[in-house]
Amino acid sequence: MASIPPEGHPEAAEPAARPDRSAAESAVRTLIRWAGDDPTREGLLDTPARVVRAYEEFFAGYREDPVQILSRTFAEVDGYDEMVVMSDIRFESHCEHHMVPIIGKAHVAYLPDRRVVGISKLARLVDIYARRLQIQEKMTVQIADTLNDVLEPKGVAVVIEAAHQCMTTRGVHKPGATLITSRMLGAFRSNSTTRREFLAMIGLTGAGPLNNT
Ligand SMILES: [Zn+2]
C-alpha cells in the first residue's frame, strides 16, 4: 500500500478560505432546490441551519490534531511488553466521494516499546480521522501511521470493518456488504504469530487473508 504521510496538523482550510455560516446555509438551500423541493416552505426553513450544525459535528476532526492527542504518554509500565489491543471502536465517518455515512468499527493494537498511551486516546485518534471526509483505506493508514510515528512502538496493527452507505443505499445497492481494510507495521507485519494473535483477539481468522469475517 502506498504510504500516505500522517497529517500532524488538521488539514483544515485556512480560515480565510472557509466560507462563513450564511454562505454554507445558502449552499444547503441550493441543494434542496436541486433535490426538487422549496427551501422556503415551512418544514424546510430551519433545515439549512441544522445541516450546517450537523456538519460541524460530522467534520470536527479537521479542528483537532491527532499528534497532540497522542503526545502524552506513560513510561511507567512495569515491564509490560505485550500487545495492547482496543477492539470494536465504533465510528461514523463520511465518504469523500458521495459525502454519505461510512459506519463501522476499528480495531487498533500496538506492541509497546517503553511507552504506552492512555486507552481513551486510541478511540480519540480513530474519531479525529473519522470526522473528516474519508476513504476507508486512507483512514486505516492515517490511524496506523500516526500511532507508529508518535509512540514509536515495536509494531502497530489497525483493522477497520465498515459499511458504506454509498454502496448500501445508492449505486449498486448492496446492503450488508462490509469492507475490511488493514495496515500492519513492525512486528505485526514481520511476525506472523504476532499478527495471528491480534487477528484472533479481534475475532478475525488469522489463518488466511483478511477477506472473510
Ligand atoms: Zn462513496
Tab-separated table of C-alpha atoms and ligand atoms in Angstrom:
chain	number	residue	atom	x	y	z
A	1	MET	CA	0.000	0.000	0.000
A	2	ALA	CA	1.326	3.414	-0.841
A	3	SER	CA	2.457	5.300	2.189
A	4	ILE	CA	0.356	8.318	2.965
A	5	PRO	CA	2.126	10.666	5.348
A	6	PRO	CA	0.130	11.210	8.515
A	7	GLU	CA	-1.182	14.689	8.880
A	8	GLY	CA	0.340	16.002	12.043
A	9	HIS	CA	-1.872	19.015	11.816
A	10	PRO	CA	-5.501	19.351	10.919
A	11	GLU	CA	-5.823	19.589	7.181
A	12	ALA	CA	-8.351	22.340	7.678
A	13	ALA	CA	-8.824	25.027	5.138
A	14	GLU	CA	-7.157	28.287	6.046
A	15	PRO	CA	-9.585	30.474	7.990
A	16	ALA	CA	-9.731	32.857	5.041
A	17	ALA	CA	-10.739	30.008	2.722
A	18	ARG	CA	-13.517	28.703	4.965
A	19	PRO	CA	-16.889	30.190	3.996
A	20	ASP	CA	-18.953	31.789	6.722
A	21	ARG	CA	-22.062	30.165	8.164
A	22	SER	CA	-24.536	32.051	5.986
A	23	ALA	CA	-22.677	31.013	2.818
A	24	ALA	CA	-22.798	27.372	3.993
A	25	GLU	CA	-26.531	27.645	4.752
A	26	SER	CA	-27.142	29.155	1.349
A	27	ALA	CA	-25.367	26.184	-0.260
A	28	VAL	CA	-27.772	23.837	1.555
A	29	ARG	CA	-30.744	25.819	0.179
A	30	THR	CA	-29.268	25.326	-3.320
A	31	LEU	CA	-29.088	21.552	-2.752
A	32	ILE	CA	-32.689	21.483	-1.513
A	33	ARG	CA	-33.768	23.235	-4.708
A	34	TRP	CA	-31.607	20.789	-6.713
A	35	ALA	CA	-33.395	17.875	-4.996
A	36	GLY	CA	-36.678	19.371	-6.207
A	37	ASP	CA	-38.113	20.970	-3.086
A	38	ASP	CA	-38.750	24.506	-1.923
A	39	PRO	CA	-36.399	25.742	0.815
A	40	THR	CA	-38.876	28.482	1.734
A	41	ARG	CA	-41.662	26.103	2.764
A	42	GLU	CA	-42.221	25.935	6.484
A	43	GLY	CA	-40.857	22.443	7.124
A	44	LEU	CA	-37.547	23.295	5.489
A	45	LEU	CA	-36.985	26.810	6.837
A	46	ASP	CA	-34.617	25.774	9.625
A	47	THR	CA	-33.047	22.900	7.735
A	48	PRO	CA	-30.010	24.760	6.361
A	49	ALA	CA	-29.032	25.905	9.868
A	50	ARG	CA	-29.464	22.375	11.210
A	51	VAL	CA	-27.444	20.840	8.401
A	52	VAL	CA	-24.602	23.280	8.953
A	53	ARG	CA	-24.585	22.492	12.691
A	54	ALA	CA	-24.556	18.797	11.873
A	55	TYR	CA	-21.574	19.362	9.577
A	56	GLU	CA	-19.703	20.999	12.453
A	57	GLU	CA	-20.131	17.749	14.341
A	58	PHE	CA	-19.525	15.359	11.415
A	59	PHE	CA	-16.321	17.129	10.436
A	60	ALA	CA	-14.952	18.215	13.811
A	61	GLY	CA	-11.823	16.173	13.092
A	62	TYR	CA	-10.390	18.928	10.922
A	63	ARG	CA	-10.069	21.095	14.020
A	64	GLU	CA	-8.160	18.538	16.088
A	65	ASP	CA	-4.541	17.494	15.995
A	66	PRO	CA	-4.030	13.736	16.394
A	67	VAL	CA	-0.338	14.149	17.210
A	68	GLN	CA	-1.180	16.399	20.133
A	69	ILE	CA	-3.797	13.924	21.401
A	70	LEU	CA	-1.211	11.135	21.483
A	71	SER	CA	1.711	13.153	22.766
A	72	ARG	CA	1.065	12.476	26.449
A	73	THR	CA	2.472	9.006	27.046
A	74	PHE	CA	3.283	6.983	30.112
A	75	ALA	CA	6.689	5.407	30.594
A	76	GLU	CA	5.918	3.610	33.874
A	77	VAL	CA	4.622	0.332	32.554
A	78	ASP	CA	6.448	-2.053	34.924
A	79	GLY	CA	7.938	-4.005	32.075
A	80	TYR	CA	4.644	-4.565	30.277
A	81	ASP	CA	5.640	-5.610	26.786
A	82	GLU	CA	2.620	-7.482	25.454
A	83	MET	CA	0.327	-6.090	22.837
A	84	VAL	CA	-2.282	-3.505	23.729
A	85	VAL	CA	-5.494	-4.086	21.774
A	86	MET	CA	-8.564	-1.891	21.671
A	87	SER	CA	-11.242	-3.593	19.639
A	88	ASP	CA	-14.663	-2.583	18.350
A	89	ILE	CA	-14.156	1.176	18.393
A	90	ARG	CA	-17.354	2.295	16.703
A	91	PHE	CA	-17.028	5.260	14.383
A	92	GLU	CA	-19.064	7.293	11.954
A	93	SER	CA	-17.346	8.867	9.007
A	94	HIS	CA	-18.327	10.236	5.596
A	95	CYS	CA	-17.119	9.025	2.249
A	96	GLU	CA	-15.287	11.689	0.352
A	97	HIS	CA	-16.842	10.663	-2.953
A	98	HIS	CA	-20.526	10.982	-2.015
A	99	MET	CA	-20.475	12.611	1.451
A	100	VAL	CA	-22.719	9.896	2.882
A	101	PRO	CA	-22.010	7.894	6.042
A	102	ILE	CA	-19.433	5.188	6.487
A	103	ILE	CA	-20.326	3.353	9.692
A	104	GLY	CA	-18.124	0.739	11.200
A	105	LYS	CA	-15.652	-0.266	13.807
A	106	ALA	CA	-11.911	-0.023	14.145
A	107	HIS	CA	-9.564	-2.369	15.958
A	108	VAL	CA	-6.298	-0.765	16.990
A	109	ALA	CA	-3.298	-2.518	18.511
A	110	TYR	CA	0.307	-1.775	19.251
A	111	LEU	CA	3.251	-3.521	20.815
A	112	PRO	CA	4.731	-1.023	23.293
A	113	ASP	CA	8.364	-0.103	23.407
A	114	ARG	CA	8.752	1.560	26.836
A	115	ARG	CA	5.817	3.916	26.391
A	116	VAL	CA	2.058	3.471	26.389
A	117	VAL	CA	-0.732	5.944	25.770
A	118	GLY	CA	-3.995	6.366	27.672
A	119	ILE	CA	-6.541	3.983	26.169
A	120	SER	CA	-9.133	6.683	25.579
A	121	LYS	CA	-6.601	8.302	23.246
A	122	LEU	CA	-6.840	5.386	20.827
A	123	ALA	CA	-10.564	5.999	20.486
A	124	ARG	CA	-9.952	9.744	20.089
A	125	LEU	CA	-7.406	9.016	17.352
A	126	VAL	CA	-9.994	6.985	15.427
A	127	ASP	CA	-12.600	9.731	15.881
A	128	ILE	CA	-10.350	12.531	14.678
A	129	TYR	CA	-9.693	10.798	11.380
A	130	ALA	CA	-13.272	9.524	11.090
A	131	ARG	CA	-14.670	13.047	11.438
A	132	ARG	CA	-13.236	14.099	8.118
A	133	LEU	CA	-14.101	13.274	4.534
A	134	GLN	CA	-12.577	9.863	4.067
A	135	ILE	CA	-11.987	6.773	2.108
A	136	GLN	CA	-11.584	3.760	4.366
A	137	GLU	CA	-8.170	2.798	3.022
A	138	LYS	CA	-6.737	6.250	3.755
A	139	MET	CA	-8.267	6.364	7.220
A	140	THR	CA	-6.703	2.982	8.044
A	141	VAL	CA	-3.250	4.206	7.022
A	142	GLN	CA	-3.598	7.532	8.839
A	143	ILE	CA	-4.531	5.892	12.143
A	144	ALA	CA	-1.733	3.320	11.939
A	145	ASP	CA	0.981	5.685	10.766
A	146	THR	CA	0.182	8.404	13.304
A	147	LEU	CA	0.253	5.907	16.160
A	148	ASN	CA	3.507	4.485	14.825
A	149	ASP	CA	5.182	7.872	14.388
A	150	VAL	CA	4.186	9.349	17.741
A	151	LEU	CA	4.502	6.336	20.032
A	152	GLU	CA	7.377	4.593	18.212
A	153	PRO	CA	6.197	1.164	19.353
A	154	LYS	CA	7.542	-2.194	18.143
A	155	GLY	CA	4.519	-2.592	15.924
A	156	VAL	CA	1.071	-1.252	15.059
A	157	ALA	CA	-1.975	-3.011	13.651
A	158	VAL	CA	-5.206	-1.396	12.501
A	159	VAL	CA	-8.191	-3.231	11.036
A	160	ILE	CA	-11.340	-1.396	10.003
A	161	GLU	CA	-14.645	-3.050	9.115
A	162	ALA	CA	-17.308	-0.719	7.767
A	163	ALA	CA	-20.441	-0.421	5.696
A	164	HIS	CA	-20.570	2.363	3.151
A	165	GLN	CA	-23.978	3.911	2.644
A	166	CYS	CA	-22.926	4.984	-0.835
A	167	MET	CA	-22.967	1.245	-1.598
A	168	THR	CA	-25.929	0.207	0.523
A	169	THR	CA	-28.427	2.980	-0.248
A	170	ARG	CA	-27.488	4.032	-3.782
A	171	GLY	CA	-25.493	2.827	-6.765
A	172	VAL	CA	-25.109	-0.960	-6.614
A	173	HIS	CA	-27.393	-1.276	-3.524
A	174	LYS	CA	-25.598	-3.985	-1.600
A	175	PRO	CA	-26.888	-3.787	1.979
A	176	GLY	CA	-24.850	-5.809	4.411
A	177	ALA	CA	-21.658	-5.611	2.381
A	178	THR	CA	-18.726	-4.775	4.619
A	179	LEU	CA	-15.341	-3.512	3.558
A	180	ILE	CA	-12.367	-4.678	5.606
A	181	THR	CA	-9.053	-2.863	5.437
A	182	SER	CA	-5.892	-3.364	7.426
A	183	ARG	CA	-2.456	-1.958	7.975
A	184	MET	CA	0.250	-3.870	9.794
A	185	LEU	CA	3.534	-2.266	10.783
A	186	GLY	CA	6.665	-3.516	12.547
A	187	ALA	CA	6.203	-6.794	14.418
A	188	PHE	CA	2.630	-7.175	13.169
A	189	ARG	CA	3.945	-7.167	9.629
A	190	SER	CA	7.113	-9.214	10.109
A	191	ASN	CA	5.920	-11.762	12.676
A	192	SER	CA	3.015	-13.949	11.618
A	193	THR	CA	2.497	-15.248	15.173
A	194	THR	CA	2.013	-11.703	16.486
A	195	ARG	CA	-0.326	-10.926	13.615
A	196	ARG	CA	-2.371	-14.082	14.167
A	197	GLU	CA	-2.618	-13.372	17.888
A	198	PHE	CA	-4.017	-9.922	17.115
A	199	LEU	CA	-6.476	-11.192	14.499
A	200	ALA	CA	-7.714	-13.870	16.898
A	201	MET	CA	-8.204	-11.247	19.621
A	202	ILE	CA	-10.434	-9.158	17.363
A	203	GLY	CA	-12.337	-12.218	16.173
A	204	LEU	CA	-10.924	-12.448	12.672
A	205	THR	CA	-9.259	-15.609	11.488
A	206	GLY	CA	-5.501	-15.364	11.405
A	207	ALA	CA	-5.127	-18.250	9.001
A	208	GLY	CA	-5.583	-16.514	5.708
A	209	PRO	CA	-6.004	-13.170	4.044
A	210	LEU	CA	-8.403	-10.692	5.601
A	211	ASN	CA	-11.179	-11.408	3.168
A	212	ASN	CA	-13.615	-13.284	5.369
A	213	THR	CA	-15.306	-12.398	8.626
B	1	ZN	ZN	-18.984	6.909	-1.573
